[in-house]
Tab-separated table of C-alpha atoms in Angstrom:
chain	number	residue	atom	x	y	z
A	15	UNK	CA	122.013	85.502	171.128
A	16	UNK	CA	121.980	83.020	168.467
A	17	UNK	CA	124.445	80.081	168.106
A	18	UNK	CA	126.102	81.650	165.089
A	19	UNK	CA	127.055	84.782	167.223
A	20	UNK	CA	128.582	82.878	170.253
A	21	UNK	CA	132.291	82.951	169.020
A	22	UNK	CA	132.134	86.769	168.785
A	23	UNK	CA	134.597	88.419	171.244
A	24	UNK	CA	134.744	91.900	169.654
A	25	UNK	CA	132.484	94.802	170.508
A	26	UNK	CA	129.014	95.078	169.049
A	27	UNK	CA	130.127	97.940	166.754
A	28	UNK	CA	132.898	95.811	165.250
A	29	UNK	CA	130.486	92.966	164.747
A	30	UNK	CA	128.089	95.005	162.617
A	31	UNK	CA	130.779	96.386	160.434
A	32	UNK	CA	131.415	93.597	157.926
A	33	UNK	CA	127.803	93.332	157.030
A	34	UNK	CA	126.856	97.038	157.264
A	35	UNK	CA	129.472	97.689	154.440
A	36	UNK	CA	126.798	96.537	151.897
A	37	UNK	CA	124.443	99.267	153.242
A	38	UNK	CA	127.294	101.725	152.678
A	39	UNK	CA	127.829	100.585	149.178
A	40	UNK	CA	124.140	100.619	147.928
A	41	UNK	CA	123.402	104.092	149.699
A	42	UNK	CA	126.730	105.302	148.051
A	43	UNK	CA	125.207	104.278	144.692
A	44	UNK	CA	121.965	106.031	145.723
A	45	UNK	CA	123.945	109.252	146.002
A	46	UNK	CA	125.943	108.879	142.691
A	47	UNK	CA	123.147	110.100	140.436
A	48	UNK	CA	121.288	112.451	142.948
A	49	UNK	CA	122.565	115.640	141.642
A	50	UNK	CA	122.727	114.539	138.160
A	51	UNK	CA	119.653	112.486	137.013
A	52	UNK	CA	117.035	115.057	137.905
A	53	UNK	CA	118.423	118.569	137.447
A	54	UNK	CA	121.117	117.757	134.726
A	55	UNK	CA	119.591	114.975	132.768
A	56	UNK	CA	115.899	115.159	133.060
A	57	UNK	CA	115.608	118.797	133.156
A	58	UNK	CA	118.668	120.252	131.183
A	59	UNK	CA	119.284	117.435	128.704
A	60	UNK	CA	115.852	116.131	128.088
A	61	UNK	CA	114.009	119.417	128.542
A	62	UNK	CA	111.255	118.301	131.097
A	63	UNK	CA	109.860	120.532	133.802
A	64	UNK	CA	111.373	120.938	137.243
A	65	UNK	CA	108.366	119.011	138.609
A	66	UNK	CA	109.072	116.030	136.555
A	67	UNK	CA	112.761	116.360	137.507
A	68	UNK	CA	111.988	116.375	141.220
A	69	UNK	CA	109.381	113.428	140.772
A	70	UNK	CA	112.475	111.444	139.329
A	71	UNK	CA	114.288	111.770	142.605
A	72	UNK	CA	111.153	110.966	144.728
A	73	UNK	CA	110.212	107.990	142.692
A	74	UNK	CA	112.961	106.096	144.602
A	75	UNK	CA	111.011	106.383	147.829
A	76	UNK	CA	107.874	104.992	146.178
A	77	UNK	CA	110.052	101.983	144.952
A	78	UNK	CA	111.395	101.515	148.540
A	79	UNK	CA	107.895	101.479	150.042
A	80	UNK	CA	106.722	98.965	147.519
A	81	UNK	CA	109.717	96.613	148.259
A	82	UNK	CA	109.223	96.826	152.177
A	83	UNK	CA	105.979	95.092	151.750
A	84	UNK	CA	107.559	92.005	150.092
A	85	UNK	CA	111.270	91.724	151.495
A	86	UNK	CA	110.509	91.359	155.051
A	87	UNK	CA	108.847	88.135	154.684
A	88	UNK	CA	111.398	87.005	152.391
A	89	UNK	CA	114.183	87.588	154.818
A	90	UNK	CA	112.507	85.724	157.580
A	91	UNK	CA	111.852	82.720	155.295
A	92	UNK	CA	115.114	82.547	153.186
A	93	UNK	CA	117.496	84.535	155.466
A	94	UNK	CA	118.992	88.073	155.094
A	95	UNK	CA	121.852	86.969	152.854
A	96	UNK	CA	119.698	85.748	150.033
A	97	UNK	CA	117.658	88.765	150.020
A	98	UNK	CA	120.612	91.136	149.954
A	99	UNK	CA	121.952	89.303	147.032
A	100	UNK	CA	118.929	90.478	145.220
A	101	UNK	CA	119.434	94.014	146.496
A	102	UNK	CA	122.831	93.965	144.892
A	103	UNK	CA	121.356	92.678	141.526
A	104	UNK	CA	118.858	95.268	141.588
A	105	UNK	CA	121.429	97.818	142.245
A	106	UNK	CA	123.432	96.666	139.234
A	107	UNK	CA	120.357	96.788	136.845
A	108	UNK	CA	119.635	100.304	138.046
A	109	UNK	CA	123.221	101.355	136.947
A	110	UNK	CA	122.697	99.741	133.759
A	111	UNK	CA	119.394	101.467	133.107
A	112	UNK	CA	121.034	104.630	133.890
A	113	UNK	CA	123.678	103.966	131.120
A	114	UNK	CA	120.851	103.091	128.654
A	115	UNK	CA	119.015	106.276	129.439
A	116	UNK	CA	122.133	108.478	128.904
A	117	UNK	CA	122.828	106.957	125.612
A	118	UNK	CA	119.262	107.028	124.037
A	119	UNK	CA	119.314	110.639	123.133
A	120	UNK	CA	122.896	110.528	121.886
A	121	UNK	CA	122.426	107.483	119.747
A	122	UNK	CA	122.466	107.436	115.968
A	123	UNK	CA	119.307	105.379	115.868
A	124	UNK	CA	117.190	107.842	117.682
A	125	UNK	CA	118.965	111.132	118.478
A	126	UNK	CA	117.233	113.925	120.482
A	127	UNK	CA	113.550	113.988	119.357
A	128	UNK	CA	110.174	113.861	121.276
A	129	UNK	CA	110.233	109.958	121.101
A	130	UNK	CA	113.722	109.672	122.477
A	131	UNK	CA	113.078	112.261	125.139
A	132	UNK	CA	110.143	110.170	126.559
A	133	UNK	CA	111.907	106.784	126.084
A	134	UNK	CA	114.884	108.086	127.982
A	135	UNK	CA	112.712	109.651	130.689
A	136	UNK	CA	110.947	106.227	131.090
A	137	UNK	CA	114.182	104.330	131.382
A	138	UNK	CA	115.421	106.764	133.878
A	139	UNK	CA	112.287	106.461	135.972
A	140	UNK	CA	112.559	102.763	135.898
A	141	UNK	CA	116.137	103.017	137.115
A	142	UNK	CA	114.862	104.877	140.115
A	143	UNK	CA	112.411	102.251	140.908
A	144	UNK	CA	115.073	99.681	140.825
A	145	UNK	CA	117.351	101.472	143.075
A	146	UNK	CA	114.499	101.991	145.481
A	147	UNK	CA	113.687	98.143	145.333
A	148	UNK	CA	117.572	97.638	145.986
A	149	UNK	CA	117.309	99.987	149.023
A	150	UNK	CA	114.592	98.092	150.640
A	151	UNK	CA	116.241	94.743	150.035
A	152	UNK	CA	119.585	95.840	151.326
A	153	UNK	CA	118.707	98.168	154.231
A	154	UNK	CA	116.214	95.536	155.661
A	155	UNK	CA	118.473	92.574	155.216
A	156	UNK	CA	121.429	94.298	156.666
A	157	UNK	CA	119.580	95.473	159.747
A	158	UNK	CA	117.917	91.987	160.198
A	159	UNK	CA	121.340	90.338	159.785
A	160	UNK	CA	123.161	92.496	162.227
A	161	UNK	CA	120.438	92.191	164.748
A	162	UNK	CA	121.326	88.347	164.879
A	163	UNK	CA	124.924	89.202	165.083
A	164	UNK	CA	124.709	91.509	168.059
A	165	UNK	CA	121.466	90.257	169.919
A	166	UNK	CA	118.760	92.033	171.528
A	167	UNK	CA	120.920	93.689	174.088
A	168	UNK	CA	122.517	95.878	171.330
A	169	UNK	CA	119.905	96.229	168.942
A	170	UNK	CA	120.245	99.888	168.867
A	171	UNK	CA	123.837	99.489	167.493
A	172	UNK	CA	122.583	97.446	164.585
A	173	UNK	CA	119.861	99.923	163.719
A	174	UNK	CA	122.026	103.049	164.393
A	175	UNK	CA	124.933	102.032	162.178
A	176	UNK	CA	122.560	101.472	159.212
A	177	UNK	CA	121.561	105.081	159.444
A	178	UNK	CA	125.077	106.304	159.758
A	179	UNK	CA	126.202	104.415	156.601
A	180	UNK	CA	122.787	105.437	154.765
A	181	UNK	CA	123.323	109.165	155.076
A	182	UNK	CA	127.261	109.039	154.934
A	183	UNK	CA	127.031	106.874	151.881
A	184	UNK	CA	124.600	109.352	150.026
A	185	UNK	CA	126.659	112.298	151.182
A	186	UNK	CA	129.896	110.987	149.641
A	187	UNK	CA	128.083	109.507	146.682
A	188	UNK	CA	126.772	112.766	145.712
A	189	UNK	CA	130.230	114.355	145.624
A	190	UNK	CA	131.650	111.452	143.603
A	191	UNK	CA	128.693	111.505	141.232
A	192	UNK	CA	129.154	115.287	140.394
A	193	UNK	CA	132.976	114.560	139.795
A	194	UNK	CA	132.091	111.576	137.603
A	195	UNK	CA	129.742	113.663	135.522
A	196	UNK	CA	132.403	115.888	134.570
A	197	UNK	CA	134.419	113.258	132.753
A	198	UNK	CA	131.834	113.217	129.878
A	199	UNK	CA	130.357	116.748	129.843
A	200	UNK	CA	128.127	115.738	126.962
A	201	UNK	CA	126.820	112.454	128.450
A	202	UNK	CA	126.953	113.269	132.098
A	203	UNK	CA	124.925	110.358	133.389
A	204	UNK	CA	126.801	107.676	131.617
A	205	UNK	CA	129.878	107.508	133.867
A	206	UNK	CA	127.770	107.631	136.784
A	207	UNK	CA	125.648	104.619	135.513
A	208	UNK	CA	128.839	102.701	134.676
A	209	UNK	CA	130.342	103.301	138.205
A	210	UNK	CA	127.020	102.395	139.818
A	211	UNK	CA	126.604	99.152	137.980
A	212	UNK	CA	130.338	98.126	138.626
A	213	UNK	CA	129.710	98.652	142.231
A	214	UNK	CA	126.792	96.456	142.317
A	215	UNK	CA	128.652	93.660	140.625
A	216	UNK	CA	131.669	94.154	143.036
A	217	UNK	CA	129.362	94.034	146.136
A	218	UNK	CA	127.822	90.716	144.725
A	219	UNK	CA	131.172	89.189	144.378
A	220	UNK	CA	132.109	90.167	147.797
A	221	UNK	CA	128.897	88.761	149.292
A	222	UNK	CA	129.696	85.411	148.038
A	223	UNK	CA	132.415	85.076	150.609
A	224	UNK	CA	130.059	85.609	153.605
A	225	UNK	CA	128.671	82.891	155.473
A	226	UNK	CA	124.820	83.053	155.706
A	227	UNK	CA	123.066	82.529	158.900
A	228	UNK	CA	120.094	80.171	158.942
A	229	UNK	CA	116.492	81.613	159.098
A	230	UNK	CA	115.069	81.102	162.490
A	231	UNK	CA	112.312	78.524	162.528
A	232	UNK	CA	108.799	80.080	162.858
A	233	UNK	CA	106.579	78.647	165.559
A	234	UNK	CA	103.302	79.593	163.876
A	235	UNK	CA	102.157	80.800	160.590
A	236	UNK	CA	104.017	83.463	158.524
A	237	UNK	CA	103.272	86.999	159.787
A	238	UNK	CA	101.452	89.154	157.168
A	239	UNK	CA	102.583	92.608	156.398
A	240	UNK	CA	99.366	94.129	157.712
A	241	UNK	CA	99.779	92.446	161.206
A	242	UNK	CA	103.306	93.583	161.291
A	243	UNK	CA	102.154	97.141	160.714
A	244	UNK	CA	99.682	96.792	163.387
A	245	UNK	CA	102.280	95.557	165.853
A	246	UNK	CA	104.562	98.505	165.194
A	247	UNK	CA	101.940	101.114	164.680
A	248	UNK	CA	102.677	103.235	167.948
A	249	UNK	CA	106.341	103.271	167.039
A	250	UNK	CA	105.852	103.849	163.380
A	251	UNK	CA	103.464	106.672	164.144
A	252	UNK	CA	106.160	108.424	165.997
A	253	UNK	CA	108.584	107.832	163.305
A	254	UNK	CA	106.225	109.254	160.696
A	255	UNK	CA	105.657	112.342	162.808
A	256	UNK	CA	109.508	112.865	162.981
A	257	UNK	CA	109.952	111.983	159.194
A	258	UNK	CA	107.763	115.105	158.356
A	259	UNK	CA	110.268	117.509	159.990
A	260	UNK	CA	113.207	115.682	158.474
A	261	UNK	CA	111.483	115.336	154.940
A	262	UNK	CA	110.595	119.135	155.048
A	263	UNK	CA	114.111	120.129	155.655
A	264	UNK	CA	115.493	117.569	153.269
A	265	UNK	CA	113.247	118.455	150.403
A	266	UNK	CA	113.016	122.276	150.998
A	267	UNK	CA	116.312	123.604	152.608
A	268	UNK	CA	117.899	124.340	149.268
A	269	UNK	CA	114.983	126.087	147.793
A	270	UNK	CA	114.549	127.994	151.224
A	271	UNK	CA	118.149	129.218	151.115
A	272	UNK	CA	117.836	129.998	147.225
A	273	UNK	CA	114.673	132.078	147.428
A	274	UNK	CA	116.082	134.193	150.266
A	275	UNK	CA	119.541	134.652	148.546
A	276	UNK	CA	121.429	133.172	151.379
A	277	UNK	CA	124.903	131.883	151.286
A	278	UNK	CA	126.072	128.892	153.143
A	279	UNK	CA	123.562	126.047	151.904
A	280	UNK	CA	126.315	123.569	151.728
A	281	UNK	CA	127.331	124.496	155.352
A	282	UNK	CA	123.767	124.154	156.520
A	283	UNK	CA	123.585	120.508	154.729
A	284	UNK	CA	126.966	119.461	156.238
A	285	UNK	CA	125.923	120.669	159.712
A	286	UNK	CA	122.733	118.782	159.336
A	287	UNK	CA	124.576	115.464	158.303
A	288	UNK	CA	127.338	116.116	160.935
A	289	UNK	CA	124.813	116.480	163.838
A	290	UNK	CA	122.903	113.335	162.502
A	291	UNK	CA	126.067	111.123	162.356
A	292	UNK	CA	127.410	112.412	165.511
A	293	UNK	CA	124.346	111.676	167.683
A	294	UNK	CA	124.025	108.056	165.999
A	295	UNK	CA	127.589	107.373	166.784
A	296	UNK	CA	128.099	108.707	170.216
A	297	UNK	CA	124.629	109.052	171.772
A	298	UNK	CA	122.670	106.110	170.411
A	299	UNK	CA	123.995	104.043	173.331
A	300	UNK	CA	121.628	106.012	175.638
A	301	UNK	CA	118.886	103.998	173.893
A	302	UNK	CA	119.822	100.692	175.418
A	303	UNK	CA	120.270	102.527	179.014
A	304	UNK	CA	117.150	104.503	179.204
A	305	UNK	CA	114.665	102.794	176.799
A	306	UNK	CA	113.510	103.604	173.265
A	307	UNK	CA	110.425	105.748	174.106
A	308	UNK	CA	111.759	108.563	176.121
A	309	UNK	CA	114.659	109.102	173.921
A	310	UNK	CA	112.247	109.138	170.872
A	311	UNK	CA	109.883	111.662	172.565
A	312	UNK	CA	112.781	113.956	173.258
A	313	UNK	CA	113.862	113.526	169.659
A	314	UNK	CA	110.426	114.618	168.500
A	315	UNK	CA	110.575	117.693	170.835
A	316	UNK	CA	113.905	118.545	169.424
A	317	UNK	CA	112.671	118.502	165.855
A	318	UNK	CA	109.585	120.678	166.793
A	319	UNK	CA	112.142	123.221	168.347
A	320	UNK	CA	114.078	123.008	164.950
A	321	UNK	CA	110.619	123.922	163.071
A	322	UNK	CA	110.020	126.714	165.520
A	323	UNK	CA	113.588	128.193	164.742
A	324	UNK	CA	112.901	128.100	161.228
A	325	UNK	CA	109.741	130.060	161.609
A	326	UNK	CA	110.929	132.747	164.184
A	327	UNK	CA	114.558	133.322	163.017
A	328	UNK	CA	114.215	134.206	159.222
A	329	UNK	CA	118.023	134.500	158.568
A	330	UNK	CA	120.970	132.474	157.580
A	331	UNK	CA	121.741	131.764	161.124
A	332	UNK	CA	118.334	130.553	161.731
A	333	UNK	CA	118.457	128.167	158.787
A	334	UNK	CA	121.885	126.768	160.195
A	335	UNK	CA	120.487	126.173	163.858
A	336	UNK	CA	117.372	124.745	162.392
A	337	UNK	CA	119.230	122.190	160.159
A	338	UNK	CA	121.354	121.348	163.094
A	339	UNK	CA	118.613	120.663	165.286
A	340	UNK	CA	116.679	118.643	162.769
A	341	UNK	CA	119.680	116.313	162.108
A	342	UNK	CA	120.224	115.899	165.917
A	343	UNK	CA	116.501	115.273	166.640
A	344	UNK	CA	115.671	112.772	163.702
A	345	UNK	CA	119.065	110.975	164.201
A	346	UNK	CA	117.964	108.973	167.295
A	347	UNK	CA	114.246	108.616	166.454
A	348	UNK	CA	114.527	105.863	164.102
A	349	UNK	CA	116.759	103.454	166.263
A	350	UNK	CA	114.863	104.511	169.463
A	351	UNK	CA	111.479	103.582	168.229
A	352	UNK	CA	113.060	100.792	166.148
A	353	UNK	CA	114.516	98.838	169.195
A	354	UNK	CA	110.881	98.778	170.503
A	355	UNK	CA	109.257	97.779	167.225
A	356	UNK	CA	111.575	94.724	166.956
A	357	UNK	CA	110.667	93.514	170.321
A	358	UNK	CA	106.765	93.297	169.591
A	359	UNK	CA	107.477	89.628	168.407
A	360	UNK	CA	110.167	87.083	168.171
A	361	UNK	CA	113.463	87.161	166.422
A	362	UNK	CA	112.205	85.007	163.618
A	363	UNK	CA	109.980	87.864	162.576
A	364	UNK	CA	112.604	90.574	162.788
A	365	UNK	CA	112.657	91.050	158.786
A	366	UNK	CA	109.003	91.907	158.403
A	367	UNK	CA	108.930	93.992	161.553
A	368	UNK	CA	111.664	96.071	160.344
A	369	UNK	CA	110.189	96.485	156.998
A	370	UNK	CA	106.856	97.418	158.495
A	371	UNK	CA	108.422	99.922	160.733
A	372	UNK	CA	110.635	101.422	157.868
A	373	UNK	CA	107.796	101.943	155.564
A	374	UNK	CA	106.257	104.829	157.896
A	375	UNK	CA	109.315	106.831	156.776
A	376	UNK	CA	109.287	105.946	153.092
A	377	UNK	CA	105.506	106.927	152.747
A	378	UNK	CA	105.562	110.030	154.998
A	379	UNK	CA	108.516	111.547	153.126
A	380	UNK	CA	106.692	111.020	149.748
A	381	UNK	CA	103.332	112.423	150.963
A	382	UNK	CA	104.817	115.208	153.246
A	383	UNK	CA	106.875	116.673	150.338
A	384	UNK	CA	103.819	117.209	148.174
A	385	UNK	CA	101.817	118.529	151.014
A	386	UNK	CA	104.347	120.781	152.415
A	387	UNK	CA	105.079	122.015	149.005
A	388	UNK	CA	101.465	122.929	148.504
A	389	UNK	CA	101.413	124.775	151.794
A	390	UNK	CA	104.603	126.914	150.900
A	391	UNK	CA	102.978	127.813	147.629
A	392	UNK	CA	99.784	129.006	149.159
A	393	UNK	CA	100.744	130.083	152.726
A	394	UNK	CA	104.388	130.774	152.714
A	395	UNK	CA	107.420	129.418	154.462
A	396	UNK	CA	106.328	130.190	158.209
A	397	UNK	CA	103.201	128.228	157.860
A	398	UNK	CA	104.932	125.225	156.313
A	399	UNK	CA	107.607	125.011	159.130
A	400	UNK	CA	104.825	125.767	161.812
A	401	UNK	CA	102.546	122.847	160.568
A	402	UNK	CA	105.738	120.607	160.288
A	403	UNK	CA	106.617	121.339	163.862
A	404	UNK	CA	103.043	120.662	165.144
A	405	UNK	CA	102.945	117.476	163.307
A	406	UNK	CA	106.520	116.399	164.825
A	407	UNK	CA	105.401	116.946	168.435
A	408	UNK	CA	101.916	115.338	167.713
A	409	UNK	CA	103.875	112.136	167.259
A	410	UNK	CA	104.078	111.875	170.964
A	411	UNK	CA	100.320	111.768	171.365
A	412	UNK	CA	99.745	109.438	168.376
A	413	UNK	CA	102.217	107.101	169.860
A	414	UNK	CA	100.642	106.943	173.145
A	415	UNK	CA	97.004	106.743	171.768
A	416	UNK	CA	97.918	103.785	169.454
A	417	UNK	CA	99.665	101.854	172.181
A	418	UNK	CA	96.394	101.513	173.980
A	419	UNK	CA	95.004	99.698	170.942
A	420	UNK	CA	95.050	95.835	171.672
A	421	UNK	CA	97.706	93.943	169.806
A	422	UNK	CA	99.653	97.210	168.857
A	423	UNK	CA	103.059	97.921	170.506
A	424	UNK	CA	103.071	95.126	172.978
A	425	UNK	CA	106.508	93.498	173.664
A	426	UNK	CA	106.517	89.582	172.872
A	427	UNK	CA	107.436	88.851	176.542
A	428	UNK	CA	104.291	90.634	178.130
A	429	UNK	CA	101.817	89.115	175.537
């Protein structure tokens, strides 16, 4: 444990709370426009297709993946507080761009025409890139900062609470965003953008009262992103496999319920989130006791079982059970393999290692949503869920195979 952390007497969970607050704030902002900017603004107001509306949401993940390749090294060089500050600035800019996009079609200068439609769409898309960049800066900085605050013995606590605040923040943000959009029914995105920008500014001000931790001195040359990816490859491969199941349910559960005319979609998403958060809070401690790899493999098997339920139990109950198992399975996968990934080199490289590890989720969710959508269109729901299940469980084989490659997945103290 670093010198900065020597004075802590509270539990590891309480140590991470002051910093993980910023992760909650940014993911709350991420959730605010999720139910508005695609379906309501891009599709209904601007009149673009559902495909373009859906890409408006997924563009955030592309921005996040782009940011991961930059922020990791910056955190290791300048410290997490400096990069987190930029995350909050980018969050504010995203909110301001949402305001601008909302006002363009209603302004006296442009009004609603083909030019204003495309200009507003462009601004909305740029706002999604900015919130993606904000996410990469914030989540990586907060995780790295808290790893220093709790030390290697409690790394799963630092990583787990990032996930709790991420999905909890998005869930609450979506609800608040829907309420805010009702304040101005003719310009629904405007109050959402104003609130998002305001929260970004407030977070920036609050951060100024936090004492930064000094970057750890590097004993060699800075680590490249490519080398970091190689080091975490066995763990990232398992994470990518599990992200297929998670991404499939996250992207297609609403459409699955709608096409089958089932009720209870909100309950299914609620159970999904509840199981995810429950496992993160009450079961993540098993990672430090039993090791990350066996817990991760159990998580992948659980996700594969969830996909099998979707395939074999084609009714409302099957959808509910499948959603619950997916949430429970994916919940522990990220922290389980993440605790192994950060051990592949010294703590002075935690920032770039976390960034390299996290990008496996970002890229997989973007790619799998397109691939699984094609499977569903051409071969049906059963085949889509079956392929997702096979890919989930194959992560065990991929992880084991990549761990045999020299330089991949080897803990620092055994090199």
